[in-house]
Amino acid sequence: MSTKSQVIYVNADGLIIGRMSSNIAKLLLNGEHVTILNAEKAIYSGKKKSKIAEAHLFLEVGAPERGPFHYRRPDRMLKKTVRGMLPYRQPKGKTAFKRLKVFMGIPLEFKNQQTIQFEEAQASKLKGPSFTLGELSKEIGWNQGE
């Protein structure tokens, strides 16, 4: 019964991270393969200064060589956000997580793919301040040359 399911491409540009991640987690648990594009353009809601201060406190936890490891790259941060919405310690969560791929920008191989956007995750519905995941990553020490 190895039916190859079709890959769902999600363009994260202008989508709120939490709402998008919960929708993607549902798709993954239903057996779909999901590829997220433009990870650095996903939106955080809230004031930028308070979120950056929170992130700096969070990054100080742990021993650098033993973990826990806190990522600074936008694609890895987004992937870990989706992982947090899956039952990752159970076998179904681990297999679902393996079906997820996250990219910054749109690689050439995915240029002409049809992407979906989640209506309930649109950043245009936000009333307060917001900023992108790429901006947060730069503030906490991500070097784009990595």
Coordinates of C-alpha atoms in Angstrom, one line a residue:
M1 CA 0.0 0.0 0.0
S2 CA 2.7 2.5 -0.9
T3 CA 0.6 5.1 -2.7
K4 CA 2.7 8.1 -3.4
S5 CA 0.7 11.1 -2.3
Q6 CA 1.1 14.4 -4.0
V7 CA 3.3 17.1 -2.5
I8 CA 1.5 20.2 -1.2
Y9 CA 3.5 23.4 -1.7
V10 CA 2.8 26.2 0.8
N11 CA 4.1 29.8 0.2
A12 CA 4.8 31.2 3.7
D13 CA 5.0 34.8 2.3
G14 CA 2.6 36.9 4.4
L15 CA 1.3 34.0 6.6
I16 CA 1.2 34.1 10.4
I17 CA 3.6 31.4 11.7
G18 CA 1.4 29.8 14.4
R19 CA -1.8 29.5 12.3
M20 CA 0.1 28.3 9.3
S21 CA 2.0 25.7 11.3
S22 CA -1.1 24.2 12.9
N23 CA -2.7 23.8 9.4
I24 CA 0.5 22.2 8.1
A25 CA 0.6 19.8 11.1
K26 CA -2.9 18.6 10.3
L27 CA -1.9 18.0 6.7
L28 CA 1.2 16.0 7.8
L29 CA -0.8 13.9 10.2
N30 CA -3.2 13.1 7.4
G31 CA -0.3 11.6 5.4
E32 CA 0.4 14.5 3.0
H33 CA 3.9 15.6 2.0
V34 CA 4.3 19.3 2.6
T35 CA 7.0 21.7 1.3
I36 CA 7.1 25.2 2.7
L37 CA 8.7 27.9 0.5
N38 CA 9.8 31.5 1.5
A39 CA 10.2 30.6 5.2
E40 CA 12.0 33.9 5.9
K41 CA 8.9 35.8 4.9
A42 CA 6.5 34.2 7.4
I43 CA 5.0 36.7 9.9
Y44 CA 5.3 37.0 13.6
S45 CA 2.6 39.1 15.3
G46 CA 3.4 41.4 18.2
K47 CA 6.0 44.0 19.0
K48 CA 9.4 43.3 17.6
K49 CA 11.4 44.5 20.6
S50 CA 9.7 42.3 23.1
K51 CA 9.9 39.2 20.8
I52 CA 13.6 39.8 20.3
A53 CA 14.2 40.2 24.0
E54 CA 12.3 36.9 24.5
A55 CA 14.4 35.2 21.9
H56 CA 17.7 36.3 23.5
L57 CA 16.6 34.9 26.8
F58 CA 15.6 31.6 25.2
L59 CA 18.9 31.3 23.3
E60 CA 21.0 31.5 26.6
V61 CA 19.5 28.2 27.9
G62 CA 21.7 25.1 27.7
A63 CA 25.2 24.1 27.1
P64 CA 26.5 25.0 23.6
E65 CA 28.1 21.6 23.0
R66 CA 25.4 19.4 24.5
G67 CA 22.2 21.2 23.7
P68 CA 19.4 22.0 23.6
F69 CA 20.1 23.5 20.2
H70 CA 18.2 26.7 19.3
Y71 CA 18.3 27.5 15.7
R72 CA 18.7 31.0 14.2
R73 CA 18.1 30.2 10.5
P74 CA 14.5 31.0 9.5
D75 CA 13.9 27.6 7.7
R76 CA 15.0 25.7 10.8
M77 CA 13.0 27.8 13.2
L78 CA 9.9 27.3 11.1
K79 CA 10.5 23.6 10.9
K80 CA 10.8 23.4 14.7
T81 CA 7.6 25.4 15.1
V82 CA 5.7 22.8 13.0
R83 CA 7.4 20.0 15.0
G84 CA 6.1 21.5 18.2
M85 CA 2.5 21.1 16.9
L86 CA 3.0 17.4 16.1
P87 CA 3.0 14.5 18.6
Y88 CA 6.7 14.2 17.8
R89 CA 7.6 11.6 20.4
Q90 CA 5.1 9.1 19.0
P91 CA 5.8 7.1 15.9
K92 CA 3.0 8.8 13.9
G93 CA 4.4 12.2 14.7
K94 CA 7.9 11.2 13.7
T95 CA 6.8 9.8 10.4
A96 CA 4.7 12.9 9.8
F97 CA 7.6 15.2 10.5
K98 CA 9.8 13.3 8.0
R99 CA 7.3 14.4 5.3
L100 CA 8.0 18.1 5.9
K101 CA 10.6 20.1 3.9
V102 CA 11.2 23.8 4.5
F103 CA 13.2 26.2 2.2
M104 CA 14.2 29.8 2.3
G105 CA 13.1 31.6 -0.9
I106 CA 11.9 29.5 -3.9
P107 CA 14.5 27.1 -5.3
L108 CA 14.6 26.7 -9.1
E109 CA 13.1 23.2 -9.0
F110 CA 9.9 24.6 -7.3
K111 CA 9.5 27.8 -9.4
N112 CA 6.5 26.7 -11.5
Q113 CA 4.7 24.8 -8.7
Q114 CA 1.2 25.7 -7.7
T115 CA 1.3 26.9 -4.1
I116 CA -1.5 27.2 -1.5
Q117 CA -2.2 29.9 1.0
F118 CA -4.3 29.4 4.2
E119 CA -7.0 32.1 4.3
E120 CA -7.2 32.0 8.2
A121 CA -3.4 32.5 8.4
Q122 CA -3.2 35.7 6.3
A123 CA -1.3 38.5 8.0
S124 CA -3.7 41.1 6.6
K125 CA -6.1 40.0 9.3
L126 CA -3.7 41.3 12.0
K127 CA -4.5 44.6 13.6
G128 CA -1.4 45.1 15.7
P129 CA 2.3 45.3 14.8
S130 CA 4.1 42.4 13.1
F131 CA 7.5 41.5 11.6
T132 CA 9.0 38.7 9.5
L133 CA 10.8 35.6 10.7
G134 CA 13.8 36.8 8.6
E135 CA 14.0 40.0 10.6
L136 CA 13.9 38.1 13.9
S137 CA 16.6 35.7 12.7
K138 CA 18.9 38.6 11.8
E139 CA 18.4 40.2 15.2
I140 CA 19.3 37.1 17.1
G141 CA 22.5 36.4 15.1
W142 CA 21.7 34.6 11.8
N143 CA 24.3 35.3 9.1
Q144 CA 22.9 35.0 5.7
G145 CA 26.1 33.5 4.4
E146 CA 25.5 30.2 6.3

